[in-house]
Amino acid sequence: LFRSALIKNNLIVKINDSIINLNDLKFELSLSDDMIKSLVILDSNVKKIITVENLTTFYSLNDKEAVIIYLAGFHNHTKQSLLLKIYEQYPNAKYYHFSDIDCGGFLIFNNLVEKTKIPFIPYRMNKTELIKYKENAKKLTENDKKRLLKMFEDSRFEIFKDTITYMLENNVKLEQEILDE
């Protein structure tokens, strides 16, 4: 099974004898497991890393200061290896995760933090975004409501408590593709 990690922006890497500056490349780079194993991160000015759930958002997200990595939902071993390699070299950078503002997005965020042990911060996954884009919000299903109530009681989702309260009170959820840059 071939797995790869899509990455773009603000990183200089060496793979075997090739040096690749993602800023000069001007488009994303797909890294396989073998490439990640041989990857050496050269001295880059990495201060911010953003992981992204959705491919459309990955392509449209335009933060030149950030290394942006596409997760395709829940991360896999390949993406985790890349993230841990970056984190090992840049433990003081800010790590953000950008997902849908819904149960799935919260689960993806929690899974990422638990499995990588990287102190990710939710990126635009909050009440402010729900209010700003309320005309594009979708209504919660009965299953969403049940899952959100369980998450509200679960300390692992404490970081989303205010957002979950707003979602339940206003019967809304939001896909990240709606959040324009």
CSV table of N, CA and C in Angstrom, one decimal:
chain,number,residue,atom,x,y,z
A,1,LEU,N,0.8,-1.2,0.0
A,1,LEU,CA,0.0,0.0,0.0
A,1,LEU,C,0.9,1.2,0.0
A,2,PHE,N,0.7,2.1,-1.0
A,2,PHE,CA,1.5,3.3,-1.1
A,2,PHE,C,0.8,4.4,-0.3
A,3,ARG,N,1.6,5.0,0.6
A,3,ARG,CA,1.1,6.1,1.3
A,3,ARG,C,2.0,7.3,1.1
A,4,SER,N,1.5,8.5,1.2
A,4,SER,CA,2.4,9.6,1.0
A,4,SER,C,1.8,10.8,1.9
A,5,ALA,N,2.7,11.8,2.1
A,5,ALA,CA,2.3,13.0,2.8
A,5,ALA,C,2.5,14.1,1.9
A,6,LEU,N,1.5,14.9,1.7
A,6,LEU,CA,1.6,16.2,0.9
A,6,LEU,C,2.0,17.3,1.8
A,7,ILE,N,3.0,18.1,1.4
A,7,ILE,CA,3.5,19.1,2.2
A,7,ILE,C,3.8,20.3,1.3
A,8,LYS,N,3.6,21.5,1.8
A,8,LYS,CA,4.0,22.7,1.0
A,8,LYS,C,4.5,23.8,2.0
A,9,ASN,N,5.2,24.8,1.4
A,9,ASN,CA,5.7,26.0,2.0
A,9,ASN,C,6.8,25.9,3.1
A,10,ASN,N,7.6,26.8,3.1
A,10,ASN,CA,8.5,27.2,4.2
A,10,ASN,C,9.4,26.1,4.8
A,11,LEU,N,9.9,25.2,4.0
A,11,LEU,CA,10.7,24.2,4.5
A,11,LEU,C,11.8,23.8,3.4
A,12,ILE,N,13.0,23.6,3.9
A,12,ILE,CA,14.1,23.2,3.0
A,12,ILE,C,14.5,21.8,3.5
A,13,VAL,N,14.5,20.8,2.6
A,13,VAL,CA,14.8,19.5,2.9
A,13,VAL,C,15.8,18.9,2.0
A,14,LYS,N,16.5,17.9,2.5
A,14,LYS,CA,17.5,17.2,1.7
A,14,LYS,C,17.0,15.7,1.6
A,15,ILE,N,16.9,15.2,0.4
A,15,ILE,CA,16.5,13.8,0.2
A,15,ILE,C,17.6,13.2,-0.6
A,16,ASN,N,18.4,12.3,0.0
A,16,ASN,CA,19.6,11.8,-0.6
A,16,ASN,C,20.5,12.9,-0.9
A,17,ASP,N,20.9,13.2,-2.2
A,17,ASP,CA,21.7,14.3,-2.5
A,17,ASP,C,21.0,15.5,-3.0
A,18,SER,N,19.7,15.5,-3.0
A,18,SER,CA,18.9,16.6,-3.6
A,18,SER,C,18.4,17.5,-2.5
A,19,ILE,N,18.6,18.8,-2.7
A,19,ILE,CA,18.0,19.8,-1.8
A,19,ILE,C,16.8,20.4,-2.4
A,20,ILE,N,15.7,20.4,-1.6
A,20,ILE,CA,14.5,21.0,-2.2
A,20,ILE,C,14.0,22.1,-1.2
A,21,ASN,N,13.8,23.3,-1.8
A,21,ASN,CA,13.2,24.4,-1.0
A,21,ASN,C,11.8,24.5,-1.4
A,22,LEU,N,10.9,24.2,-0.5
A,22,LEU,CA,9.5,24.2,-0.9
A,22,LEU,C,8.9,25.5,-1.3
A,23,ASN,N,9.6,26.6,-0.8
A,23,ASN,CA,9.2,27.9,-1.3
A,23,ASN,C,9.5,28.1,-2.7
A,24,ASP,N,10.7,27.6,-3.2
A,24,ASP,CA,11.1,27.8,-4.6
A,24,ASP,C,10.2,26.8,-5.5
A,25,LEU,N,9.9,25.7,-4.9
A,25,LEU,CA,9.1,24.7,-5.7
A,25,LEU,C,7.7,25.3,-6.1
A,26,LYS,N,7.1,26.1,-5.3
A,26,LYS,CA,5.9,26.8,-5.5
A,26,LYS,C,4.7,25.9,-5.7
A,27,PHE,N,4.8,24.6,-5.3
A,27,PHE,CA,3.6,23.7,-5.3
A,27,PHE,C,4.0,22.6,-4.2
A,28,GLU,N,3.0,21.8,-4.0
A,28,GLU,CA,3.2,20.8,-2.9
A,28,GLU,C,4.1,19.7,-3.4
A,29,LEU,N,4.7,19.0,-2.4
A,29,LEU,CA,5.6,17.9,-2.6
A,29,LEU,C,5.0,16.7,-1.9
A,30,SER,N,4.9,15.6,-2.6
A,30,SER,CA,4.4,14.3,-2.1
A,30,SER,C,5.6,13.5,-1.6
A,31,LEU,N,5.6,13.1,-0.3
A,31,LEU,CA,6.7,12.3,0.3
A,31,LEU,C,6.2,10.9,0.7
A,32,SER,N,6.9,9.9,0.2
A,32,SER,CA,6.6,8.5,0.5
A,32,SER,C,7.3,8.2,1.9
A,33,ASP,N,7.0,7.0,2.4
A,33,ASP,CA,7.6,6.6,3.6
A,33,ASP,C,9.2,6.5,3.5
A,34,ASP,N,9.6,6.0,2.3
A,34,ASP,CA,11.1,5.9,2.1
A,34,ASP,C,11.7,7.3,2.0
A,35,MET,N,11.0,8.2,1.4
A,35,MET,CA,11.6,9.6,1.3
A,35,MET,C,11.6,10.2,2.7
A,36,ILE,N,10.6,10.0,3.5
A,36,ILE,CA,10.6,10.6,4.8
A,36,ILE,C,11.7,10.0,5.7
A,37,LYS,N,12.0,8.7,5.5
A,37,LYS,CA,13.1,8.0,6.3
A,37,LYS,C,14.4,8.7,5.9
A,38,SER,N,14.7,9.0,4.7
A,38,SER,CA,15.9,9.6,4.3
A,38,SER,C,16.0,11.1,4.3
A,39,LEU,N,14.8,11.7,4.6
A,39,LEU,CA,14.7,13.1,4.7
A,39,LEU,C,15.5,13.8,5.8
A,40,VAL,N,16.2,14.8,5.4
A,40,VAL,CA,16.9,15.6,6.4
A,40,VAL,C,16.4,17.0,6.3
A,41,ILE,N,15.9,17.6,7.4
A,41,ILE,CA,15.4,19.0,7.3
A,41,ILE,C,16.6,19.9,7.5
A,42,LEU,N,16.8,20.7,6.5
A,42,LEU,CA,17.9,21.7,6.6
A,42,LEU,C,17.4,22.9,7.4
A,43,ASP,N,18.3,23.7,7.8
A,43,ASP,CA,18.0,24.9,8.7
A,43,ASP,C,17.0,25.8,8.0
A,44,SER,N,15.7,25.6,8.3
A,44,SER,CA,14.6,26.4,7.8
A,44,SER,C,14.1,27.4,8.9
A,45,ASN,N,13.4,28.4,8.6
A,45,ASN,CA,12.8,29.3,9.5
A,45,ASN,C,11.4,28.8,9.9
A,46,VAL,N,11.3,27.7,10.5
A,46,VAL,CA,10.0,27.0,10.8
A,46,VAL,C,9.5,27.6,12.2
A,47,LYS,N,8.5,28.3,12.1
A,47,LYS,CA,7.8,28.8,13.4
A,47,LYS,C,6.4,28.3,13.5
A,48,LYS,N,5.8,27.8,12.4
A,48,LYS,CA,4.4,27.4,12.4
A,48,LYS,C,4.2,26.3,11.5
A,49,ILE,N,3.5,25.3,12.0
A,49,ILE,CA,3.1,24.1,11.2
A,49,ILE,C,1.6,24.0,11.3
A,50,ILE,N,0.9,23.8,10.1
A,50,ILE,CA,-0.5,23.6,10.1
A,50,ILE,C,-0.8,22.3,9.4
A,51,THR,N,-1.5,21.4,10.1
A,51,THR,CA,-2.0,20.2,9.5
A,51,THR,C,-3.5,20.5,9.1
A,52,VAL,N,-3.9,19.9,8.0
A,52,VAL,CA,-5.2,20.2,7.4
A,52,VAL,C,-5.9,18.9,7.0
A,53,GLU,N,-7.2,18.9,7.4
A,53,GLU,CA,-8.0,17.7,7.2
A,53,GLU,C,-8.4,17.5,5.7
A,54,ASN,N,-8.8,18.6,5.1
A,54,ASN,CA,-9.4,18.5,3.8
A,54,ASN,C,-8.5,19.0,2.6
A,55,LEU,N,-8.5,18.3,1.5
A,55,LEU,CA,-7.6,18.6,0.4
A,55,LEU,C,-7.9,19.9,-0.2
A,56,THR,N,-9.2,20.3,-0.4
A,56,THR,CA,-9.5,21.6,-1.0
A,56,THR,C,-8.9,22.7,-0.1
A,57,THR,N,-9.0,22.6,1.2
A,57,THR,CA,-8.5,23.6,2.1
A,57,THR,C,-7.0,23.6,2.1
A,58,PHE,N,-6.4,22.4,2.0
A,58,PHE,CA,-4.9,22.3,1.8
A,58,PHE,C,-4.4,23.2,0.7
A,59,TYR,N,-5.1,23.0,-0.5
A,59,TYR,CA,-4.6,23.8,-1.7
A,59,TYR,C,-4.9,25.3,-1.5
A,60,SER,N,-6.0,25.6,-0.9
A,60,SER,CA,-6.4,27.1,-0.8
A,60,SER,C,-5.7,27.8,0.3
A,61,LEU,N,-5.3,27.1,1.4
A,61,LEU,CA,-4.7,27.7,2.5
A,61,LEU,C,-3.4,28.4,2.1
A,62,ASN,N,-3.2,29.6,2.3
A,62,ASN,CA,-2.1,30.4,1.8
A,62,ASN,C,-1.4,31.1,2.9
A,63,ASP,N,-0.7,30.4,3.8
A,63,ASP,CA,0.0,31.1,4.9
A,63,ASP,C,1.5,30.8,4.6
A,64,LYS,N,2.2,31.8,4.0
A,64,LYS,CA,3.6,31.6,3.6
A,64,LYS,C,4.5,31.4,4.8
A,65,GLU,N,4.1,31.7,6.0
A,65,GLU,CA,5.0,31.5,7.2
A,65,GLU,C,4.9,30.1,7.7
A,66,ALA,N,3.9,29.3,7.2
A,66,ALA,CA,3.6,28.0,7.8
A,66,ALA,C,4.0,26.9,6.8
A,67,VAL,N,4.5,25.8,7.4
A,67,VAL,CA,4.6,24.6,6.7
A,67,VAL,C,3.2,23.9,6.8
A,68,ILE,N,2.7,23.6,5.7
A,68,ILE,CA,1.3,23.1,5.6
A,68,ILE,C,1.3,21.6,5.2
A,69,ILE,N,0.7,20.7,6.0
A,69,ILE,CA,0.7,19.3,5.7
A,69,ILE,C,-0.8,18.8,5.6
A,70,TYR,N,-1.1,18.1,4.5
A,70,TYR,CA,-2.4,17.5,4.3
A,70,TYR,C,-2.5,16.2,5.0
A,71,LEU,N,-3.6,16.0,5.9
A,71,LEU,CA,-3.7,14.8,6.6
A,71,LEU,C,-4.7,13.8,6.0
A,72,ALA,N,-5.7,14.3,5.2
A,72,ALA,CA,-6.7,13.4,4.6
A,72,ALA,C,-7.6,12.8,5.7
A,73,GLY,N,-8.0,13.6,6.6
A,73,GLY,CA,-8.8,13.0,7.8
A,73,GLY,C,-7.8,12.6,8.9
A,74,PHE,N,-8.0,11.4,9.4
A,74,PHE,CA,-7.1,10.9,10.4
A,74,PHE,C,-5.7,10.7,9.8
A,75,HIS,N,-4.7,11.1,10.5
A,75,HIS,CA,-3.3,10.9,10.0
A,75,HIS,C,-3.0,9.4,10.0
A,76,ASN,N,-2.0,9.1,9.2
A,76,ASN,CA,-1.5,7.7,9.2
A,76,ASN,C,0.0,7.7,9.6
A,77,HIS,N,0.6,6.5,9.5
A,77,HIS,CA,2.0,6.4,9.9
A,77,HIS,C,3.0,7.3,9.2
A,78,THR,N,2.7,7.4,7.9
A,78,THR,CA,3.6,8.2,7.0
A,78,THR,C,3.5,9.7,7.5
A,79,LYS,N,2.3,10.2,7.7
A,79,LYS,CA,2.2,11.6,8.1
A,79,LYS,C,2.7,11.8,9.5
A,80,GLN,N,2.5,10.8,10.4
A,80,GLN,CA,3.0,10.9,11.7
A,80,GLN,C,4.5,10.9,11.7
A,81,SER,N,5.2,10.1,10.9
A,81,SER,CA,6.6,10.1,10.8
A,81,SER,C,7.2,11.5,10.4
A,82,LEU,N,6.5,12.1,9.4
A,82,LEU,CA,6.9,13.4,8.9
A,82,LEU,C,6.7,14.4,10.1
A,83,LEU,N,5.6,14.4,10.7
A,83,LEU,CA,5.3,15.4,11.8
A,83,LEU,C,6.3,15.2,12.9
A,84,LEU,N,6.6,14.0,13.3
A,84,LEU,CA,7.6,13.8,14.4
A,84,LEU,C,9.0,14.2,14.0
A,85,LYS,N,9.3,14.0,12.8
A,85,LYS,CA,10.7,14.5,12.3
A,85,LYS,C,10.8,16.0,12.4
A,86,ILE,N,9.7,16.7,12.0
A,86,ILE,CA,9.7,18.2,12.0
A,86,ILE,C,9.7,18.6,13.5
A,87,TYR,N,8.9,18.0,14.3
A,87,TYR,CA,8.8,18.3,15.7
A,87,TYR,C,10.1,18.1,16.5
A,88,GLU,N,10.8,17.1,16.1
A,88,GLU,CA,12.1,16.8,16.8
A,88,GLU,C,13.1,17.9,16.5
A,89,GLN,N,13.0,18.5,15.3
A,89,GLN,CA,13.9,19.6,15.0
A,89,GLN,C,13.4,21.0,15.4
A,90,TYR,N,12.1,21.1,15.5
A,90,TYR,CA,11.4,22.4,15.8
A,90,TYR,C,10.4,22.2,16.9
A,91,PRO,N,10.8,21.8,18.1
A,91,PRO,CA,9.9,21.6,19.2
A,91,PRO,C,9.2,22.9,19.7
A,92,ASN,N,9.9,24.1,19.4
A,92,ASN,CA,9.3,25.3,19.9
A,92,ASN,C,8.4,26.0,18.9
A,93,ALA,N,8.3,25.4,17.7
A,93,ALA,CA,7.4,26.0,16.7
A,93,ALA,C,5.9,25.9,17.3
A,94,LYS,N,5.0,26.6,16.7
A,94,LYS,CA,3.6,26.5,17.0
A,94,LYS,C,3.0,25.4,16.0
A,95,TYR,N,2.2,24.5,16.6
A,95,TYR,CA,1.6,23.4,15.8
A,95,TYR,C,0.1,23.6,15.9
A,96,TYR,N,-0.5,23.7,14.7
A,96,TYR,CA,-1.9,24.0,14.6
A,96,TYR,C,-2.6,22.8,13.8
A,97,HIS,N,-3.8,22.5,14.1
A,97,HIS,CA,-4.6,21.6,13.2
A,97,HIS,C,-5.9,22.3,12.8
A,98,PHE,N,-6.2,22.1,11.5
A,98,PHE,CA,-7.4,22.7,10.9
A,98,PHE,C,-8.3,21.7,10.4
A,99,SER,N,-9.5,21.5,11.0
A,99,SER,CA,-10.5,20.5,10.6
A,99,SER,C,-11.8,21.1,10.5
A,100,ASP,N,-12.8,20.3,10.1
A,100,ASP,CA,-14.2,20.8,10.2
A,100,ASP,C,-14.6,21.1,11.6
A,101,ILE,N,-15.5,22.0,11.8
A,101,ILE,CA,-16.0,22.3,13.1
A,101,ILE,C,-17.2,21.3,13.4
A,102,ASP,N,-16.9,20.1,13.6
A,102,ASP,CA,-17.9,19.1,13.9
A,102,ASP,C,-17.3,17.9,14.7
A,103,CYS,N,-18.1,16.9,15.0
A,103,CYS,CA,-17.6,15.8,15.8
A,103,CYS,C,-16.4,15.2,15.2
A,104,GLY,N,-16.4,14.9,13.9
A,104,GLY,CA,-15.3,14.3,13.2
A,104,GLY,C,-14.0,15.2,13.3
A,105,GLY,N,-14.1,16.5,13.1
A,105,GLY,CA,-13.0,17.3,13.2
A,105,GLY,C,-12.4,17.3,14.6
A,106,PHE,N,-13.2,17.3,15.6
A,106,PHE,CA,-12.7,17.2,17.0
A,106,PHE,C,-12.1,15.9,17.3
A,107,LEU,N,-12.6,14.8,16.8
A,107,LEU,CA,-12.0,13.5,16.9
A,107,LEU,C,-10.6,13.4,16.2
A,108,ILE,N,-10.5,14.0,15.0
A,108,ILE,CA,-9.3,14.0,14.3
A,108,ILE,C,-8.2,14.8,15.1
A,109,PHE,N,-8.6,15.9,15.6
A,109,PHE,CA,-7.7,16.8,16.4
A,109,PHE,C,-7.2,16.0,17.6
A,110,ASN,N,-8.1,15.4,18.3
A,110,ASN,CA,-7.8,14.6,19.6
A,110,ASN,C,-6.9,13.4,19.2
A,111,ASN,N,-7.2,12.7,18.2
A,111,ASN,CA,-6.3,11.6,17.7
A,111,ASN,C,-4.9,12.0,17.4
A,112,LEU,N,-4.8,13.2,16.7
A,112,LEU,CA,-3.5,13.7,16.3
A,112,LEU,C,-2.7,14.0,17.6
A,113,VAL,N,-3.3,14.7,18.5
A,113,VAL,CA,-2.6,15.1,19.8
A,113,VAL,C,-2.2,13.8,20.5
A,114,GLU,N,-3.1,12.9,20.7
A,114,GLU,CA,-2.8,11.7,21.5
A,114,GLU,C,-1.7,10.8,20.9
A,115,LYS,N,-1.8,10.6,19.6
A,115,LYS,CA,-0.8,9.7,18.9
A,115,LYS,C,0.5,10.3,18.7
A,116,THR,N,0.6,11.6,18.4
A,116,THR,CA,1.9,12.3,18.2
A,116,THR,C,2.6,12.8,19.4
A,117,LYS,N,1.7,13.2,20.4
A,117,LYS,CA,2.2,13.9,21.6
A,117,LYS,C,2.7,15.3,21.3
A,118,ILE,N,2.3,15.8,20.2
A,118,ILE,CA,2.7,17.2,19.8
A,118,ILE,C,1.6,18.1,20.3
A,119,PRO,N,1.9,19.2,20.9
A,119,PRO,CA,0.9,20.1,21.5
A,119,PRO,C,0.2,21.0,20.5
A,120,PHE,N,-0.6,20.3,19.7
A,120,PHE,CA,-1.4,21.0,18.6
A,120,PHE,C,-2.4,22.0,19.3
A,121,ILE,N,-2.7,23.0,18.5
A,121,ILE,CA,-3.7,24.0,18.9
A,121,ILE,C,-4.7,24.0,17.8
A,122,PRO,N,-6.0,24.0,18.1
A,122,PRO,CA,-7.0,24.1,17.0
A,122,PRO,C,-6.9,25.4,16.2
A,123,TYR,N,-6.9,25.3,14.9
A,123,TYR,CA,-6.8,26.4,14.0
A,123,TYR,C,-8.2,26.7,13.4
A,124,ARG,N,-8.8,27.8,13.8
A,124,ARG,CA,-10.1,28.3,13.2
A,124,ARG,C,-11.2,27.2,13.5
A,125,MET,N,-11.1,26.5,14.6
A,125,MET,CA,-12.1,25.5,14.9
A,125,MET,C,-12.8,26.0,16.2
A,126,ASN,N,-13.5,27.1,16.0
A,126,ASN,CA,-14.1,27.7,17.2
A,126,ASN,C,-15.4,28.4,17.0
A,127,LYS,N,-15.9,28.9,18.1
A,127,LYS,CA,-17.2,29.6,18.1
A,127,LYS,C,-17.2,30.9,17.2
A,128,THR,N,-16.1,31.6,17.2
A,128,THR,CA,-15.9,32.8,16.3
A,128,THR,C,-16.2,32.5,14.9
A,129,GLU,N,-15.6,31.4,14.4
A,129,GLU,CA,-15.8,31.0,13.0
A,129,GLU,C,-17.2,30.5,12.7
A,130,LEU,N,-17.8,29.9,13.7
A,130,LEU,CA,-19.2,29.5,13.5
A,130,LEU,C,-20.1,30.7,13.4
A,131,ILE,N,-19.9,31.7,14.2
A,131,ILE,CA,-20.7,32.9,14.1
A,131,ILE,C,-20.4,33.7,12.8
A,132,LYS,N,-19.2,33.8,12.4
A,132,LYS,CA,-18.8,34.5,11.2
A,132,LYS,C,-19.4,33.9,9.9
A,133,TYR,N,-19.4,32.5,9.9
A,133,TYR,CA,-19.9,31.8,8.7
A,133,TYR,C,-21.3,31.1,9.0
A,134,LYS,N,-22.1,31.7,9.9
A,134,LYS,CA,-23.3,31.1,10.2
A,134,LYS,C,-24.3,30.8,9.1
A,135,GLU,N,-24.2,31.6,8.0
A,135,GLU,CA,-25.1,31.4,6.9
A,135,GLU,C,-24.7,30.2,6.1
A,136,ASN,N,-23.5,29.7,6.3
A,136,ASN,CA,-23.0,28.5,5.6
A,136,ASN,C,-23.1,27.2,6.5
A,137,ALA,N,-23.5,27.4,7.7
A,137,ALA,CA,-23.5,26.3,8.6
A,137,ALA,C,-24.6,25.3,8.3
A,138,LYS,N,-24.3,24.0,8.7
A,138,LYS,CA,-25.3,23.0,8.5
A,138,LYS,C,-25.9,22.6,9.8
A,139,LYS,N,-27.1,22.1,9.8
A,139,LYS,CA,-27.8,21.7,11.0
A,139,LYS,C,-27.2,20.4,11.5
A,140,LEU,N,-27.2,20.2,12.8
A,140,LEU,CA,-26.7,19.0,13.5
A,140,LEU,C,-27.7,17.9,13.3
A,141,THR,N,-27.2,16.7,13.1
A,141,THR,CA,-28.1,15.5,13.1
A,141,THR,C,-28.3,15.1,14.5
A,142,GLU,N,-29.3,14.2,14.7
A,142,GLU,CA,-29.5,13.6,16.1
A,142,GLU,C,-28.2,12.9,16.6
A,143,ASN,N,-27.6,12.2,15.7
A,143,ASN,CA,-26.3,11.6,16.0
A,143,ASN,C,-25.2,12.6,16.4
A,144,ASP,N,-25.1,13.7,15.7
A,144,ASP,CA,-24.2,14.8,16.0
A,144,ASP,C,-24.5,15.2,17.4
A,145,LYS,N,-25.7,15.5,17.7
A,145,LYS,CA,-26.1,16.0,19.1
A,145,LYS,C,-25.6,15.0,20.2
A,146,LYS,N,-25.9,13.7,20.0
A,146,LYS,CA,-25.5,12.7,21.0
A,146,LYS,C,-24.0,12.7,21.1
A,147,ARG,N,-23.3,12.7,20.0
A,147,ARG,CA,-21.8,12.7,20.1
A,147,ARG,C,-21.2,13.9,20.7
A,148,LEU,N,-21.8,15.1,20.4
A,148,LEU,CA,-21.3,16.3,21.0
A,148,LEU,C,-21.6,16.4,22.5
A,149,LEU,N,-22.7,15.8,23.0
A,149,LEU,CA,-23.0,15.8,24.4
A,149,LEU,C,-22.0,14.9,25.1
A,150,LYS,N,-21.6,13.8,24.5
A,150,LYS,CA,-20.6,12.9,25.1
A,150,LYS,C,-19.2,13.6,25.1
A,151,MET,N,-18.9,14.3,24.0
A,151,MET,CA,-17.6,15.1,24.0
A,151,MET,C,-17.6,16.2,25.0
A,152,PHE,N,-18.7,16.8,25.3
A,152,PHE,CA,-18.8,17.9,26.3
A,152,PHE,C,-18.4,17.3,27.6
A,153,GLU,N,-18.8,16.1,27.9
A,153,GLU,CA,-18.5,15.5,29.2
A,153,GLU,C,-17.1,14.9,29.3
A,154,ASP,N,-16.5,14.7,28.2
A,154,ASP,CA,-15.2,14.1,28.1
A,154,ASP,C,-14.0,15.1,28.2
A,155,SER,N,-13.2,14.9,29.2
A,155,SER,CA,-12.1,15.9,29.4
A,155,SER,C,-11.1,16.0,28.3
A,156,ARG,N,-11.1,15.0,27.4
A,156,ARG,CA,-10.1,15.1,26.3
A,156,ARG,C,-10.6,16.2,25.3
A,157,PHE,N,-11.8,16.6,25.4
A,157,PHE,CA,-12.3,17.6,24.4
A,157,PHE,C,-12.6,18.9,25.1
A,158,GLU,N,-12.0,19.1,26.3
A,158,GLU,CA,-12.1,20.3,27.0
A,158,GLU,C,-11.8,21.6,26.2
A,159,ILE,N,-10.8,21.5,25.3
A,159,ILE,CA,-10.4,22.7,24.5
A,159,ILE,C,-11.6,23.1,23.6
A,160,PHE,N,-12.5,22.2,23.3
A,160,PHE,CA,-13.7,22.6,22.4
A,160,PHE,C,-15.0,22.8,23.2
A,161,LYS,N,-14.9,22.9,24.5
A,161,LYS,CA,-16.1,23.0,25.3
A,161,LYS,C,-17.0,24.2,24.9
A,162,ASP,N,-16.4,25.3,24.8
A,162,ASP,CA,-17.1,26.6,24.5
A,162,ASP,C,-17.8,26.4,23.1
A,163,THR,N,-17.0,25.8,22.1
A,163,THR,CA,-17.5,25.7,20.8
A,163,THR,C,-18.6,24.6,20.8
A,164,ILE,N,-18.5,23.5,21.5
A,164,ILE,CA,-19.5,22.5,21.5
A,164,ILE,C,-20.8,23.1,22.1
A,165,THR,N,-20.7,23.9,23.2
A,165,THR,CA,-21.9,24.6,23.8
A,165,THR,C,-22.6,25.4,22.7
A,166,TYR,N,-21.8,26.2,22.0
A,166,TYR,CA,-22.4,27.0,21.0
A,166,TYR,C,-23.1,26.2,19.9
A,167,MET,N,-22.4,25.1,19.5
A,167,MET,CA,-23.0,24.2,18.4
A,167,MET,C,-24.3,23.7,18.9
A,168,LEU,N,-24.4,23.2,20.1
A,168,LEU,CA,-25.6,22.6,20.6
A,168,LEU,C,-26.7,23.6,20.8
A,169,GLU,N,-26.4,24.8,21.3
A,169,GLU,CA,-27.4,25.8,21.5
A,169,GLU,C,-27.9,26.4,20.2
A,170,ASN,N,-27.1,26.3,19.1
A,170,ASN,CA,-27.5,27.0,17.9
A,170,ASN,C,-27.7,25.9,16.7
A,171,ASN,N,-27.6,24.6,17.1
A,171,ASN,CA,-27.8,23.6,16.1
A,171,ASN,C,-27.0,23.8,14.8
A,172,VAL,N,-25.7,24.0,15.0
A,172,VAL,CA,-24.8,24.2,13.8
A,172,VAL,C,-23.5,23.4,13.8
A,173,LYS,N,-23.0,23.2,12.6
A,173,LYS,CA,-21.7,22.6,12.4
A,173,LYS,C,-21.2,23.2,11.1
A,174,LEU,N,-19.9,23.2,10.9
A,174,LEU,CA,-19.3,23.9,9.7
A,174,LEU,C,-18.2,23.1,9.1
A,175,GLU,N,-18.2,22.9,7.8
A,175,GLU,CA,-17.1,22.3,7.1
A,175,GLU,C,-16.0,23.3,6.8
A,176,GLN,N,-14.8,22.9,6.9
A,176,GLN,CA,-13.7,23.8,6.8
A,176,GLN,C,-13.5,24.5,5.4
A,177,GLU,N,-14.0,23.8,4.4
A,177,GLU,CA,-14.0,24.4,3.1
A,177,GLU,C,-14.7,25.8,3.0
A,178,ILE,N,-15.6,26.0,3.8
A,178,ILE,CA,-16.4,27.2,3.9
A,178,ILE,C,-15.5,28.4,4.3
A,179,LEU,N,-14.6,28.1,5.2
A,179,LEU,CA,-13.7,29.2,5.8
A,179,LEU,C,-12.7,29.7,4.8
A,180,ASP,N,-13.0,30.7,4.1
A,180,ASP,CA,-12.1,31.3,3.1
A,180,ASP,C,-10.9,32.0,3.8
A,181,GLU,N,-9.8,32.1,3.1
A,181,GLU,CA,-8.7,32.7,3.7
A,181,GLU,C,-8.7,34.2,3.5
